[in-house]
Short mmCIF file of C-alpha atoms in Angstrom, two decimals:
data_model
loop_
_atom_site.label_atom_id
_atom_site.label_comp_id
_atom_site.label_asym_id
_atom_site.label_seq_id
_atom_site.Cartn_x
_atom_site.Cartn_y
_atom_site.Cartn_z
CA MET A 1 4.10 26.23 30.06
CA GLU A 2 7.71 25.60 29.06
CA ILE A 3 8.93 27.23 32.31
CA TRP A 4 7.46 24.52 34.51
CA LEU A 5 7.75 21.67 32.00
CA ASN A 6 11.55 21.83 31.74
CA PRO A 7 12.25 21.08 35.46
CA LEU A 8 9.80 18.18 35.33
CA LEU A 9 11.47 16.77 32.24
CA ASP A 10 14.92 17.11 33.82
CA LEU A 11 13.68 15.34 36.94
CA ALA A 12 12.16 12.60 34.80
CA LYS A 13 15.46 12.16 32.97
CA ARG A 14 17.44 11.81 36.22
CA GLY A 15 14.89 9.40 37.66
CA HIS A 16 14.92 7.40 34.47
CA GLU A 17 18.72 7.11 34.51
CA ILE A 18 18.56 5.66 38.03
CA ILE A 19 15.91 3.14 36.98
CA ARG A 20 17.71 2.26 33.75
CA THR A 21 21.03 1.53 35.45
CA ASN A 22 19.57 -0.53 38.30
CA VAL A 23 16.72 -2.52 36.74
CA PRO A 24 17.83 -5.45 34.53
CA LYS A 25 16.08 -5.80 31.20
CA PRO A 26 15.47 -9.04 29.29
CA GLY A 27 17.62 -9.89 26.29
CA VAL A 28 16.33 -9.35 22.79
CA ALA A 29 17.38 -10.13 19.21
CA ASN A 30 20.56 -8.72 17.70
CA SER A 31 18.96 -6.22 15.30
CA LEU A 32 19.38 -2.56 16.11
CA ARG A 33 15.63 -2.15 16.22
CA ASN A 34 15.19 -4.86 18.83
CA GLN A 35 18.01 -3.39 20.90
CA CYS A 36 16.13 -0.12 20.80
CA TYR A 37 13.16 -1.74 22.49
CA GLU A 38 15.29 -2.07 25.63
CA GLN A 39 15.23 1.69 25.82
CA VAL A 40 11.47 1.96 26.13
CA TYR A 41 11.74 4.71 28.72
CA GLU A 42 13.90 6.81 26.39
CA HIS A 43 11.38 6.28 23.61
CA GLN A 44 8.49 7.38 25.78
CA LEU A 45 10.42 10.41 27.03
CA ARG A 46 11.33 11.45 23.49
CA SER A 47 7.69 11.09 22.50
CA THR A 48 6.72 13.43 25.35
CA GLU A 49 9.36 15.96 24.32
CA LYS A 50 8.33 15.74 20.66
CA ALA A 51 4.69 16.33 21.58
CA ARG A 52 5.75 19.32 23.69
CA GLU A 53 7.78 20.73 20.79
CA GLY A 54 4.87 20.19 18.42
CA ASN A 55 2.65 22.32 20.65
CA GLN A 56 5.05 25.25 20.97
CA VAL A 57 3.87 28.41 19.28
CA SER A 58 7.36 29.63 18.46
CA THR A 59 10.50 27.60 17.75
CA ILE A 60 14.14 28.51 17.47
CA SER A 61 15.67 27.88 14.06
CA GLY A 62 18.13 25.01 14.23
CA ASN A 63 16.32 23.16 17.03
CA GLU A 64 13.59 21.79 14.77
CA ASP A 65 13.77 18.23 13.52
CA GLU A 66 13.92 18.97 9.81
CA THR A 67 14.12 16.70 6.81
CA SER A 68 13.72 16.95 3.08
CA PHE A 69 10.35 15.86 1.73
CA GLY A 70 9.96 14.83 -1.87
CA GLY A 71 11.30 17.55 -4.07
CA GLY A 72 13.25 19.27 -1.30
CA GLU A 73 10.63 20.78 1.02
CA LYS A 74 11.76 21.16 4.62
CA THR A 75 9.21 19.98 7.16
CA SER A 76 9.22 19.63 10.92
CA GLY A 77 9.11 16.26 12.61
CA LYS A 78 5.44 16.75 13.47
CA ARG A 79 4.52 17.69 9.90
CA ARG A 80 6.57 14.78 8.59
CA GLN A 81 4.64 12.35 10.77
CA ASP A 82 1.36 13.93 9.70
CA ASP A 83 2.30 13.40 6.06
CA ALA A 84 3.12 9.78 6.75
CA ASP A 85 -0.17 9.29 8.53
CA ASP A 86 -2.08 10.72 5.59
CA PHE A 87 -0.72 8.01 3.35
CA GLY A 88 -1.33 5.17 5.79
CA GLU A 89 -4.22 2.75 5.78
CA PHE A 90 -4.77 3.29 9.44
CA ASP A 91 -6.14 5.98 11.67
CA THR A 92 -3.54 7.37 14.06
CA SER A 93 -5.33 10.57 14.90
CA HIS A 94 -6.41 9.23 18.28
CA GLY A 95 -2.97 8.28 19.61
CA LYS A 96 -1.02 5.04 19.64
CA ILE A 97 -2.48 1.80 18.34
CA SER A 98 -2.21 -1.72 19.73
CA ASP A 99 -0.57 -4.65 17.96
CA TRP A 100 -4.05 -6.01 17.18
CA GLN A 101 -5.06 -2.74 15.53
CA ALA A 102 -1.80 -2.68 13.60
CA GLY A 103 -2.38 -6.27 12.49
CA TRP A 104 -5.89 -5.36 11.37
CA ASN A 105 -4.52 -2.54 9.21
CA VAL A 106 -1.83 -4.74 7.65
CA THR A 107 -4.41 -7.45 7.00
CA ASN A 108 -6.73 -4.85 5.47
CA ALA A 109 -3.91 -3.64 3.20
CA ILE A 110 -2.93 -7.12 1.95
CA GLN A 111 -6.40 -8.69 1.83
CA GLY A 112 -7.78 -6.22 -0.67
CA MET A 113 -9.65 -6.50 -3.94
CA SER A 114 -6.84 -8.49 -5.58
CA LEU A 115 -8.14 -11.53 -3.69
CA VAL A 116 -10.86 -12.06 -6.30
CA SER A 117 -8.21 -12.65 -8.99
CA LEU A 118 -6.08 -15.20 -7.12
CA PRO A 119 -7.91 -18.30 -8.47
CA PHE A 120 -6.94 -16.98 -11.91
CA SER A 121 -3.27 -17.39 -10.92
CA VAL A 122 -3.86 -21.08 -10.16
CA LEU A 123 -5.43 -21.48 -13.61
CA HIS A 124 -2.13 -20.46 -15.22
CA GLY A 125 0.35 -21.70 -12.61
CA GLY A 126 -1.18 -24.75 -10.96
CA TYR A 127 0.54 -25.79 -7.75
CA TYR A 128 3.35 -23.33 -8.49
CA GLY A 129 0.79 -20.54 -8.25
CA LEU A 130 -0.21 -21.78 -4.80
CA PHE A 131 3.45 -22.07 -3.77
CA SER A 132 4.07 -18.48 -4.91
CA LEU A 133 1.33 -17.26 -2.53
CA VAL A 134 3.29 -18.72 0.39
CA LEU A 135 6.76 -17.71 -0.86
CA VAL A 136 5.81 -14.09 -1.57
CA ALA A 137 4.14 -13.82 1.85
CA TYR A 138 7.34 -15.01 3.52
CA ILE A 139 9.52 -12.62 1.50
CA CYS A 140 7.25 -9.60 2.07
CA CYS A 141 7.14 -10.34 5.80
CA HIS A 142 10.95 -10.43 5.90
CA THR A 143 11.40 -7.26 3.83
CA GLY A 144 8.85 -5.46 6.00
CA LYS A 145 10.93 -6.23 9.09
CA ILE A 146 14.26 -5.20 7.58
CA LEU A 147 12.73 -2.02 6.14
CA VAL A 148 11.60 -0.94 9.61
CA ASP A 149 15.01 -1.98 10.98
CA CYS A 150 16.52 0.62 8.61
CA LEU A 151 14.74 3.34 10.60
CA TYR A 152 17.14 2.84 13.53
CA GLU A 153 20.80 3.72 14.08
CA ARG A 154 23.25 3.59 16.98
CA ASP A 155 24.05 7.00 18.43
CA GLU A 156 27.85 7.35 18.26
CA THR A 157 27.93 9.62 21.30
CA THR A 158 25.74 7.70 23.75
CA GLY A 159 25.88 4.23 22.19
CA LYS A 160 22.10 4.00 22.37
CA ILE A 161 19.87 2.78 19.56
CA VAL A 162 17.53 5.52 18.36
CA ARG A 163 14.88 5.89 15.68
CA VAL A 164 16.39 8.42 13.31
CA ARG A 165 14.05 8.03 10.32
CA ASP A 166 10.28 8.03 9.98
CA SER A 167 9.47 6.91 6.45
CA TYR A 168 10.41 4.92 3.37
CA VAL A 169 11.38 8.21 1.72
CA GLU A 170 13.91 9.12 4.41
CA ILE A 171 15.59 5.72 4.10
CA ALA A 172 15.84 6.20 0.34
CA GLN A 173 17.37 9.65 0.81
CA VAL A 174 20.21 8.08 2.78
CA CYS A 175 20.78 5.20 0.35
CA PHE A 176 20.05 6.86 -2.99
CA GLY A 177 21.16 10.37 -2.05
CA GLN A 178 19.33 13.38 -0.69
CA ARG A 179 18.67 14.76 -4.16
CA TYR A 180 17.12 11.73 -5.87
CA GLY A 181 16.13 9.32 -3.08
CA GLY A 182 12.85 10.94 -2.15
CA LYS A 183 11.94 11.60 -5.77
CA ILE A 184 12.43 7.95 -6.75
CA ILE A 185 10.27 6.62 -3.93
CA ASN A 186 7.63 9.32 -4.36
CA ALA A 187 7.45 8.58 -8.09
CA ALA A 188 7.01 4.87 -7.42
CA GLN A 189 4.39 5.60 -4.79
CA VAL A 190 2.42 7.98 -7.04
CA ILE A 191 2.47 5.43 -9.86
CA GLU A 192 1.24 2.66 -7.57
CA LEU A 193 -1.48 4.84 -6.02
CA VAL A 194 -2.77 6.13 -9.36
CA MET A 195 -2.66 2.65 -10.88
CA THR A 196 -4.59 1.35 -7.87
CA CYS A 197 -7.27 3.96 -8.58
CA ILE A 198 -7.37 2.79 -12.19
CA LEU A 199 -7.73 -0.80 -10.99
CA TYR A 200 -10.80 0.08 -8.92
CA VAL A 201 -12.46 1.68 -11.95
CA VAL A 202 -11.63 -1.33 -14.16
CA LEU A 203 -12.96 -3.69 -11.50
CA CYS A 204 -16.22 -1.75 -11.30
CA GLY A 205 -16.70 -2.06 -15.05
CA ASP A 206 -15.82 -5.77 -15.03
CA LEU A 207 -18.23 -6.52 -12.19
CA MET A 208 -21.09 -4.50 -13.72
CA VAL A 209 -20.74 -6.31 -17.06
CA GLY A 210 -20.72 -9.62 -15.21
CA THR A 211 -23.85 -8.58 -13.33
CA PHE A 212 -25.74 -7.34 -16.40
CA PRO A 213 -24.29 -9.33 -19.33
CA ASP A 214 -27.29 -8.67 -21.61
CA SER A 215 -27.35 -4.93 -21.02
CA VAL A 216 -26.79 -2.50 -23.90
CA ILE A 217 -24.24 -0.73 -21.70
CA ASP A 218 -20.75 -2.06 -22.39
CA MET A 219 -17.81 -2.27 -19.98
CA ARG A 220 -16.29 1.09 -20.90
CA SER A 221 -19.63 2.83 -20.45
CA TRP A 222 -20.01 1.27 -17.01
CA MET A 223 -16.56 2.62 -16.12
CA MET A 224 -17.60 6.11 -17.16
CA LEU A 225 -20.80 5.92 -15.11
CA CYS A 226 -18.92 4.68 -12.05
CA SER A 227 -16.29 7.40 -12.48
CA ILE A 228 -18.97 10.09 -12.36
CA THR A 229 -19.77 9.02 -8.79
CA LEU A 230 -16.08 9.47 -7.91
CA ILE A 231 -15.85 13.15 -8.91
CA PRO A 232 -16.72 14.36 -5.36
CA CYS A 233 -13.39 12.84 -4.27
CA ALA A 234 -11.80 15.97 -5.74
CA LEU A 235 -13.26 17.96 -2.83
CA LEU A 236 -11.76 15.78 -0.10
CA LYS A 237 -9.66 17.75 2.38
CA ASN A 238 -9.06 14.81 4.73
CA LEU A 239 -10.05 11.19 5.12
CA GLN A 240 -12.25 11.57 8.19
CA SER A 241 -15.38 11.64 6.04
CA VAL A 242 -14.64 8.24 4.49
CA SER A 243 -12.89 6.41 7.33
CA THR A 244 -16.09 5.00 8.86
CA LEU A 245 -17.43 3.92 5.48
CA SER A 246 -14.09 2.31 4.66
CA LEU A 247 -14.19 0.31 7.89
CA TRP A 248 -17.67 -1.04 7.19
CA CYS A 249 -16.69 -1.58 3.57
CA THR A 250 -13.79 -3.78 4.67
CA ILE A 251 -16.03 -5.78 6.99
CA ILE A 252 -18.51 -6.30 4.14
CA HIS A 253 -15.66 -7.46 1.92
CA PHE A 254 -14.67 -10.11 4.45
CA VAL A 255 -18.32 -11.22 4.64
CA ILE A 256 -18.52 -11.50 0.85
CA ASN A 257 -15.34 -13.58 0.81
CA ALA A 258 -16.88 -15.85 3.43
CA VAL A 259 -20.02 -16.19 1.28
CA ILE A 260 -17.91 -17.16 -1.74
CA PHE A 261 -16.03 -19.67 0.41
CA ALA A 262 -19.33 -21.16 1.54
CA TYR A 263 -20.62 -21.44 -2.02
CA CYS A 264 -17.43 -23.14 -3.19
CA PHE A 265 -17.59 -25.71 -0.39
CA MET A 266 -21.22 -26.40 -1.25
CA GLN A 267 -19.95 -27.50 -4.69
CA ILE A 268 -17.32 -29.84 -3.24
CA SER A 269 -18.82 -32.87 -4.97
CA GLU A 270 -18.13 -31.25 -8.36
CA TRP A 271 -14.62 -29.97 -7.70
CA HIS A 272 -12.10 -30.36 -10.53
CA TRP A 273 -9.34 -32.08 -8.58
CA ASP A 274 -7.50 -33.19 -11.71
CA LYS A 275 -7.25 -29.66 -13.11
CA VAL A 276 -4.60 -28.50 -10.64
CA THR A 277 -1.25 -29.64 -12.04
CA PHE A 278 2.45 -28.86 -11.86
CA GLU A 279 2.39 -27.37 -15.35
CA ILE A 280 3.02 -23.68 -15.98
CA ASP A 281 1.75 -21.50 -18.79
CA ALA A 282 5.01 -19.65 -19.45
CA ALA A 283 3.25 -16.90 -21.39
CA THR A 284 0.86 -15.90 -18.62
CA PHE A 285 2.27 -17.18 -15.32
CA PRO A 286 4.65 -14.19 -14.86
CA THR A 287 1.57 -11.94 -14.93
CA CYS A 288 0.04 -14.10 -12.21
CA LEU A 289 3.19 -13.65 -10.12
CA GLY A 290 2.70 -9.90 -10.44
CA ILE A 291 -0.86 -10.31 -9.14
CA VAL A 292 0.46 -12.25 -6.15
CA VAL A 293 3.14 -9.63 -5.40
CA PHE A 294 0.63 -6.79 -5.63
CA SER A 295 -1.68 -8.59 -3.20
CA TYR A 296 1.02 -8.48 -0.48
CA THR A 297 2.33 -4.94 -1.01
CA SER A 298 2.18 -2.94 2.23
CA GLN A 299 5.79 -1.85 2.80
CA ILE A 300 5.16 1.81 2.04
CA PHE A 301 2.91 2.08 5.14
CA LEU A 302 4.95 0.00 7.60
CA PRO A 303 7.38 2.68 8.91
CA SER A 304 4.52 4.95 9.97
CA LEU A 305 2.56 1.99 11.33
CA GLU A 306 5.45 0.80 13.53
CA GLY A 307 6.06 4.34 14.74
CA ASN A 308 2.46 4.62 15.92
CA MET A 309 2.31 1.31 17.80
CA SER A 310 2.02 1.58 21.57
CA GLU A 311 4.28 -1.49 21.87
CA PRO A 312 6.66 -1.47 18.88
CA ALA A 313 8.47 -4.51 20.31
CA LYS A 314 5.48 -6.55 19.07
CA PHE A 315 5.87 -5.34 15.49
CA ASP A 316 7.68 -8.46 14.26
CA ASP A 317 5.15 -10.81 15.85
CA MET A 318 2.30 -8.73 14.44
CA LEU A 319 3.81 -8.88 10.96
CA ASP A 320 4.34 -12.65 11.28
CA TRP A 321 0.80 -13.58 12.22
CA SER A 322 -0.82 -11.12 9.81
CA HIS A 323 1.17 -12.54 6.87
CA ILE A 324 0.63 -16.12 8.00
CA ALA A 325 -3.11 -15.48 8.20
CA ALA A 326 -3.05 -13.78 4.79
CA ALA A 327 -1.06 -16.62 3.20
CA ILE A 328 -3.45 -19.25 4.55
CA CYS A 329 -6.54 -17.30 3.51
CA LYS A 330 -5.25 -16.48 0.03
CA THR A 331 -3.92 -19.96 -0.68
CA VAL A 332 -7.13 -21.67 0.41
CA PHE A 333 -9.29 -19.10 -1.44
CA ALA A 334 -7.28 -19.47 -4.66
CA TYR A 335 -7.24 -23.28 -4.45
CA VAL A 336 -10.91 -23.71 -3.56
CA GLY A 337 -12.00 -21.12 -6.11
CA PHE A 338 -10.15 -22.85 -8.92
CA LEU A 339 -11.32 -26.32 -7.84
CA THR A 340 -14.90 -25.06 -8.05
CA PHE A 341 -14.77 -23.56 -11.54
CA GLY A 342 -11.76 -25.29 -13.15
CA ASP A 343 -10.73 -24.12 -16.60
CA ALA A 344 -13.72 -21.74 -16.71
CA THR A 345 -12.20 -19.58 -13.94
CA GLN A 346 -12.43 -15.90 -14.95
CA GLU A 347 -10.19 -12.95 -14.08
CA VAL A 348 -12.66 -11.94 -11.36
CA ILE A 349 -13.94 -15.06 -9.62
CA THR A 350 -17.35 -13.61 -8.72
CA ASN A 351 -18.25 -13.51 -12.43
CA ASN A 352 -18.24 -17.33 -12.31
CA LEU A 353 -21.17 -17.45 -9.88
CA PRO A 354 -24.03 -19.19 -11.74
CA THR A 355 -27.22 -17.74 -10.25
CA ARG A 356 -27.92 -14.26 -11.62
CA GLY A 357 -29.48 -12.93 -8.42
CA PHE A 358 -26.70 -14.30 -6.22
CA LYS A 359 -23.99 -13.05 -8.57
CA ALA A 360 -25.65 -9.64 -8.82
CA LEU A 361 -25.77 -9.29 -5.03
CA VAL A 362 -22.11 -10.22 -4.62
CA ASN A 363 -20.89 -8.15 -7.57
CA LEU A 364 -22.84 -5.03 -6.66
CA THR A 365 -21.53 -5.25 -3.11
CA LEU A 366 -17.98 -5.47 -4.46
CA VAL A 367 -18.68 -2.48 -6.74
CA VAL A 368 -19.67 -0.45 -3.68
CA LYS A 369 -16.53 -1.72 -1.93
CA ALA A 370 -14.37 -0.62 -4.88
CA LEU A 371 -15.99 2.82 -5.07
CA LEU A 372 -15.54 3.38 -1.34
CA SER A 373 -11.95 2.15 -1.52
CA TYR A 374 -11.07 4.60 -4.31
CA PRO A 375 -10.87 7.77 -2.13
CA LEU A 376 -7.93 6.49 -0.04
CA PRO A 377 -5.35 5.98 -2.84
CA TYR A 378 -6.80 8.97 -4.71
CA TYR A 379 -6.39 11.29 -1.72
CA ALA A 380 -2.90 9.96 -1.01
CA ALA A 381 -1.80 10.47 -4.63
CA ALA A 382 -3.31 13.96 -4.82
CA HIS A 383 -1.81 14.94 -1.47
CA LEU A 384 1.62 13.67 -2.47
CA LEU A 385 1.54 15.47 -5.82
CA GLU A 386 0.46 18.64 -4.04
CA ALA A 387 3.35 18.37 -1.57
CA ILE A 388 5.84 17.94 -4.40
CA PHE A 389 4.64 20.58 -6.88
CA PHE A 390 2.53 23.14 -5.00
CA LYS A 391 3.41 25.48 -2.16
CA LYS A 392 1.91 25.13 1.29
CA PRO A 393 -1.15 27.25 2.30
CA PRO A 394 -0.58 31.02 2.00
CA THR A 395 0.15 33.38 4.86
CA GLU A 396 0.26 37.15 5.18
CA ALA A 397 3.99 37.13 4.49
CA HIS A 398 3.65 34.67 1.59
CA PRO A 399 0.32 35.26 -0.21
CA GLU A 400 1.15 32.66 -2.88
CA GLY A 401 2.12 30.03 -0.34
CA GLU A 402 5.26 28.95 1.49
CA GLY A 403 7.87 26.47 0.30
CA PRO A 404 10.33 25.87 -2.55
CA GLN A 405 7.78 24.18 -4.81
CA PRO A 406 7.42 25.68 -8.30
CA PHE A 407 3.66 26.38 -8.31
CA THR A 408 1.31 28.58 -6.30
CA SER A 409 -0.54 27.02 -3.36
CA MET A 410 -3.79 25.22 -4.16
CA TRP A 411 -5.38 26.76 -1.07
CA THR A 412 -6.97 30.13 -0.35
CA ARG A 413 -6.37 32.07 2.86
CA ASP A 414 -9.66 30.75 4.35
CA GLY A 415 -8.67 27.10 3.92
CA GLU A 416 -10.65 26.33 0.76
CA TYR A 417 -9.41 24.95 -2.56
CA ARG A 418 -8.94 27.45 -5.36
CA VAL A 419 -11.20 26.90 -8.39
CA TRP A 420 -8.33 25.81 -10.61
CA ALA A 421 -7.15 23.43 -7.88
CA VAL A 422 -10.53 21.69 -7.85
CA ALA A 423 -10.31 21.45 -11.64
CA LEU A 424 -6.89 19.81 -11.38
CA ARG A 425 -8.14 17.32 -8.81
CA VAL A 426 -11.15 16.49 -10.98
CA SER A 427 -8.77 15.99 -13.90
CA LEU A 428 -6.92 13.37 -11.83
CA VAL A 429 -10.20 11.44 -11.51
CA MET A 430 -10.70 11.79 -15.25
CA ILE A 431 -7.16 10.55 -15.94
CA THR A 432 -7.87 7.37 -13.98
CA MET A 433 -11.12 6.93 -15.90
CA PHE A 434 -9.53 7.35 -19.34
CA ALA A 435 -6.66 5.06 -18.40
CA ALA A 436 -9.15 2.42 -17.23
CA ILE A 437 -11.11 2.74 -20.47
CA SER A 438 -7.86 2.31 -22.43
CA ILE A 439 -6.81 -0.81 -20.46
CA PRO A 440 -10.05 -2.56 -19.40
CA HIS A 441 -8.44 -5.81 -18.26
CA PHE A 442 -8.26 -6.22 -14.50
CA ALA A 443 -5.89 -9.20 -14.19
CA LEU A 444 -3.38 -7.97 -16.79
CA LEU A 445 -3.30 -4.48 -15.30
CA LEU A 446 -3.02 -5.88 -11.79
CA GLY A 447 -0.12 -8.11 -12.84
CA PHE A 448 1.66 -5.22 -14.55
CA ILE A 449 1.47 -2.98 -11.47
CA GLY A 450 2.65 -5.77 -9.18
CA SER A 451 5.55 -6.53 -11.49
CA PHE A 452 6.51 -2.87 -11.88
CA THR A 453 6.19 -1.02 -8.57
CA GLY A 454 5.32 -3.99 -6.35
CA THR A 455 8.58 -5.86 -6.87
CA MET A 456 10.67 -2.73 -6.35
CA LEU A 457 8.86 -1.50 -3.21
CA SER A 458 8.47 -4.94 -1.61
CA PHE A 459 11.48 -6.96 -2.83
CA VAL A 460 14.40 -5.04 -4.30
CA TRP A 461 14.63 -1.74 -2.43
CA PRO A 462 14.13 -3.00 1.16
CA CYS A 463 16.93 -5.56 0.73
CA TYR A 464 19.22 -3.05 -0.96
CA PHE A 465 18.61 -0.47 1.78
CA HIS A 466 19.21 -3.03 4.52
CA MET A 467 22.51 -4.21 3.05
CA TYR A 468 23.58 -0.63 2.36
CA LEU A 469 23.00 0.43 5.97
CA ARG A 470 23.88 -2.81 7.78
CA TRP A 471 26.54 -4.46 5.60
CA ASN A 472 29.17 -4.68 8.34
CA ASP A 473 26.68 -6.20 10.80
CA LEU A 474 25.16 -8.88 8.54
CA ASP A 475 26.32 -12.49 8.38
CA THR A 476 26.98 -14.26 5.08
CA GLN A 477 23.74 -16.22 5.17
CA THR A 478 21.65 -13.05 5.51
CA ILE A 479 23.54 -11.31 2.71
CA VAL A 480 23.06 -14.28 0.38
CA TRP A 481 19.35 -14.48 1.23
CA GLU A 482 18.73 -10.78 0.64
CA MET A 483 20.70 -10.81 -2.61
CA SER A 484 18.55 -13.76 -3.66
CA ILE A 485 15.41 -11.75 -2.89
CA ILE A 486 16.72 -8.92 -5.09
CA CYS A 487 17.33 -11.38 -7.93
CA ILE A 488 13.87 -12.91 -7.47
CA GLY A 489 12.33 -9.43 -7.48
CA VAL A 490 14.14 -8.40 -10.66
CA PHE A 491 13.17 -11.68 -12.36
CA PHE A 492 9.51 -11.36 -11.32
CA GLY A 493 9.49 -7.71 -12.38
CA VAL A 494 11.04 -8.09 -15.84
CA THR A 495 9.15 -11.24 -16.84
CA GLY A 496 5.90 -9.99 -15.33
CA MET A 497 5.97 -6.64 -17.11
CA TYR A 498 6.85 -8.32 -20.40
CA SER A 499 4.11 -10.93 -20.01
CA SER A 500 1.49 -8.35 -19.02
CA PHE A 501 2.48 -5.99 -21.83
CA ILE A 502 2.31 -8.75 -24.44
CA GLY A 503 -1.03 -9.87 -23.01
CA LEU A 504 -2.42 -6.34 -23.26
CA LEU A 505 -1.21 -6.06 -26.86
CA ASP A 506 -2.78 -9.40 -27.78
CA VAL A 507 -6.09 -8.49 -26.18
CA GLY A 508 -6.01 -5.10 -27.89
CA MET A 509 -5.46 -6.72 -31.29
CA VAL A 510 -8.32 -9.16 -30.71
CA GLU A 511 -10.65 -6.32 -29.71
CA THR A 512 -9.66 -4.33 -32.79
CA VAL A 513 -10.34 -7.27 -35.11
CA THR A 514 -13.65 -8.01 -33.36
CA ALA A 515 -14.73 -4.38 -33.66
CA GLY A 516 -13.89 -4.46 -37.37
CA ILE A 517 -15.97 -7.60 -37.91
CA VAL A 518 -18.94 -6.10 -36.08
CA THR A 519 -18.66 -2.92 -38.17
CA ASP A 520 -18.58 -4.91 -41.42
CA GLU A 521 -21.64 -6.92 -40.38
CA SER A 522 -23.58 -3.78 -39.50
CA ILE A 523 -22.79 -2.32 -42.91
#
């Protein structure tokens, strides 16, 4: 195959050079990434060559596109892209995706379960909480663009703009160093993914208690029961088995949000207009900012998403309209939800619904949504931990697995998990369950995660990376703006983590005292 492919590729290159030098191309923005879009023919040709290389049975050492992954593993360009795809919230197994499909995936990522807690942020922040929903959307849209811009560099030999990186991790390896860059980002990603799993378990318990308030089963028991249904996740080898369910689950979630919208507007005559003020609860508002930041976090998926778009020149426009749509939806939902329930607004807005049957229908649907959403972050976290600590599948030459990782491969020669590997994966489900039982407060936990990993992944690191790689090309205004974003991110992060931690301590003390009183009364 390679014998007759090479002449065709050479002919295509010569023909392309003739076209490129004689056909004028429209001007674009000054960023390196936008300049790269002028070289669409080069990009398509490289994609063809990369696909050809990925299909070769044998390769010559030194010609492979290699990069360090996580703890130092060397992987080919094809494997690297596969790893990135595994962590994405989009299906790229069937080729390139359109800008509409990309926008759907971004919208899906930032219109998640955190939406049900946004009215709670208005309760503690008033109009400032609504303003933060718009500001954070604008900042995250900007940092998403500059993060993807960091994937591109100018080739010193040819002067062309080329995509030299494929992931958040590879950017970090350049800016933080090859030794620690990948580890820092992977650690942040694992923390966020595992904490997201914990959030889904907490949300299930919260919703079940709200649905059956008079039941003898308490919140922690509901969490344990829901976690039992999640144990089969330990057997997941890929996400194909849950992708269809996840799609329908997302559609159902949008329908439920529309139903809540409709209910709130039906109560318009009883809205609490005077309850929304310009006052801030300094003790709790930083936690609410963390909730807002978490609700917009999608940066970790954007490099792979842009790389799989059929028309990457539309990436900026796609990011603009998806964040504008999200900002409008979230702001209106938070505002209308708080106007409907006022000071009685709970951490999860659906628990405010008055009719038991209606509330049960909505809550149980959201429980199913949470349970079906759990496999994605769980699989991504387990896959990432496996890539860092465990060798790749064994071969005849390497019966314990290939790679520099410290532990034996989790796979057998026939492509099945080893027994102890299944036990480890089940233990990860159990860890999320025990953590949820220990911290059964959805809004506080959500705010802590957003303040911890959310601000770093979405605010601080993208701006730092962009200035590190583009310092000589940036104007003063851009530098000042990106430094301001870093300062905002650090402020949100520090105050949010402190506020959430104090809130968790206070709630824990109240629960301890309450448990003591109940024990005394029973005696």
